[in-house]
Short mmCIF file of C-alpha atoms in Angstrom, two decimals:
data_model
loop_
_atom_site.label_atom_id
_atom_site.label_comp_id
_atom_site.label_asym_id
_atom_site.label_seq_id
_atom_site.Cartn_x
_atom_site.Cartn_y
_atom_site.Cartn_z
CA MET B 1 -22.08 4.63 4.15
CA ALA B 2 -18.36 4.37 3.10
CA LEU B 3 -15.73 3.36 3.94
CA VAL B 4 -13.56 5.03 5.67
CA LYS B 5 -9.47 3.70 5.60
CA HIS B 6 -7.38 4.75 8.31
CA ILE B 7 -2.89 4.33 8.38
CA VAL B 8 -1.07 5.11 11.08
CA MET B 9 2.86 4.73 10.90
CA TRP B 10 4.90 5.23 13.64
CA ASN B 11 9.30 5.01 14.99
CA ILE B 12 8.99 3.64 17.48
CA LEU B 13 11.11 5.12 21.03
CA GLY B 14 14.11 3.16 22.08
CA ALA B 15 18.10 3.01 23.70
CA SER B 16 19.01 0.07 22.82
CA PRO B 17 17.20 -2.03 20.46
CA GLU B 18 16.00 -4.85 23.17
CA GLU B 19 14.22 -1.23 23.93
CA LYS B 20 12.67 -0.29 21.06
CA VAL B 21 11.66 -4.36 20.62
CA ARG B 22 9.52 -3.90 24.11
CA ASN B 23 8.54 -0.88 22.79
CA THR B 24 7.05 -1.92 19.67
CA GLU B 25 5.22 -5.19 21.50
CA ARG B 26 4.00 -3.18 24.16
CA LEU B 27 2.16 -0.95 21.26
CA LYS B 28 0.82 -4.04 19.31
CA THR B 29 -0.78 -5.43 22.07
CA ALA B 30 -2.13 -1.85 22.91
CA PHE B 31 -3.67 -1.41 19.61
CA GLU B 32 -5.25 -4.94 19.10
CA GLY B 33 -6.84 -4.92 22.51
CA LEU B 34 -8.96 -2.44 20.65
CA ARG B 35 -10.23 -4.68 18.49
CA GLY B 36 -13.71 -5.12 19.27
CA ARG B 37 -14.57 -2.40 21.36
CA ILE B 38 -14.47 0.32 19.10
CA PRO B 39 -18.39 1.24 17.45
CA GLY B 40 -17.25 0.98 13.79
CA LEU B 41 -13.82 -0.17 13.69
CA ARG B 42 -14.23 -3.12 11.17
CA THR B 43 -10.38 -4.01 10.27
CA LEU B 44 -7.25 -2.96 12.40
CA GLU B 45 -3.47 -5.33 11.53
CA ILE B 46 -0.96 -3.55 13.57
CA GLY B 47 2.45 -4.32 11.20
CA VAL B 48 5.85 -4.59 12.54
CA ASP B 49 8.69 -3.59 9.80
CA PHE B 50 11.33 -5.66 9.45
CA SER B 51 12.72 -4.33 5.68
CA GLY B 52 15.79 -2.71 8.29
CA VAL B 53 16.15 0.26 5.67
CA ASP B 54 17.04 3.28 7.27
CA TYR B 55 13.89 5.21 5.51
CA ALA B 56 10.89 2.83 7.09
CA CYS B 57 9.10 3.41 10.10
CA ASP B 58 9.27 0.54 13.21
CA VAL B 59 5.14 -0.25 12.80
CA VAL B 60 2.02 0.82 10.90
CA LEU B 61 -1.74 0.74 11.91
CA TYR B 62 -3.71 -0.59 9.29
CA SER B 63 -7.73 0.09 10.15
CA GLU B 64 -10.73 -0.05 8.35
CA PHE B 65 -14.39 2.71 9.44
CA ASP B 66 -17.69 2.59 8.73
CA SER B 67 -17.73 5.78 8.27
CA ALA B 68 -15.18 9.60 8.73
CA GLN B 69 -17.80 9.66 11.65
CA ALA B 70 -16.60 6.14 13.21
CA LEU B 71 -13.05 8.24 13.11
CA THR B 72 -13.59 10.89 14.27
CA ASP B 73 -15.58 8.91 16.70
CA TYR B 74 -13.13 6.51 17.95
CA ALA B 75 -10.64 9.40 17.79
CA SER B 76 -12.08 10.64 21.09
CA HIS B 77 -12.70 6.37 22.08
CA PRO B 78 -12.83 6.13 26.06
CA GLU B 79 -10.40 3.08 25.01
CA HIS B 80 -8.48 5.08 22.20
CA LEU B 81 -7.58 7.65 24.79
CA ARG B 82 -6.33 4.61 26.67
CA VAL B 83 -4.61 3.86 24.72
CA ARG B 84 -3.00 7.22 24.05
CA GLN B 85 -1.81 7.56 26.66
CA GLU B 86 -0.66 4.22 27.95
CA LEU B 87 1.47 4.63 24.94
CA GLU B 88 2.91 8.13 25.69
CA GLY B 89 6.39 8.45 24.40
CA LEU B 90 7.22 5.93 23.31
CA ARG B 91 6.82 7.03 19.06
CA ILE B 92 9.24 9.11 18.15
CA ALA B 93 7.43 9.97 15.05
CA ARG B 94 3.76 9.49 14.04
CA HIS B 95 2.52 9.73 10.09
CA GLN B 96 -0.81 9.46 9.10
CA VAL B 97 -2.85 8.97 5.68
CA ASP B 98 -7.01 8.88 6.41
CA TYR B 99 -9.08 7.80 3.16
CA THR B 100 -11.97 6.72 1.20
CA PRO B 101 -11.02 3.89 -0.99
CA ASN B 102 -12.68 4.40 -5.16
#
């Protein structure tokens, strides 16, 4: 099996710094809850940016999957879909990279 790395970065909605922090924590907690619940998902980390630079994303998801098929299955897994629905409207931008390491 070929390991696949899946990285997603978001900018989070927030009318105030406090609301942005609350929304970031909701996202972080929701994705951390997926650990051990999805077959083929080896690693899942959530990082919150502290740099404060204007071009940085607010949150990054770093995950590793057993294979490209495991990543595909994750995308339609009921637990992942539940988290996506729960967090609907919290993001204002999303960026993604999927790759296999050399």
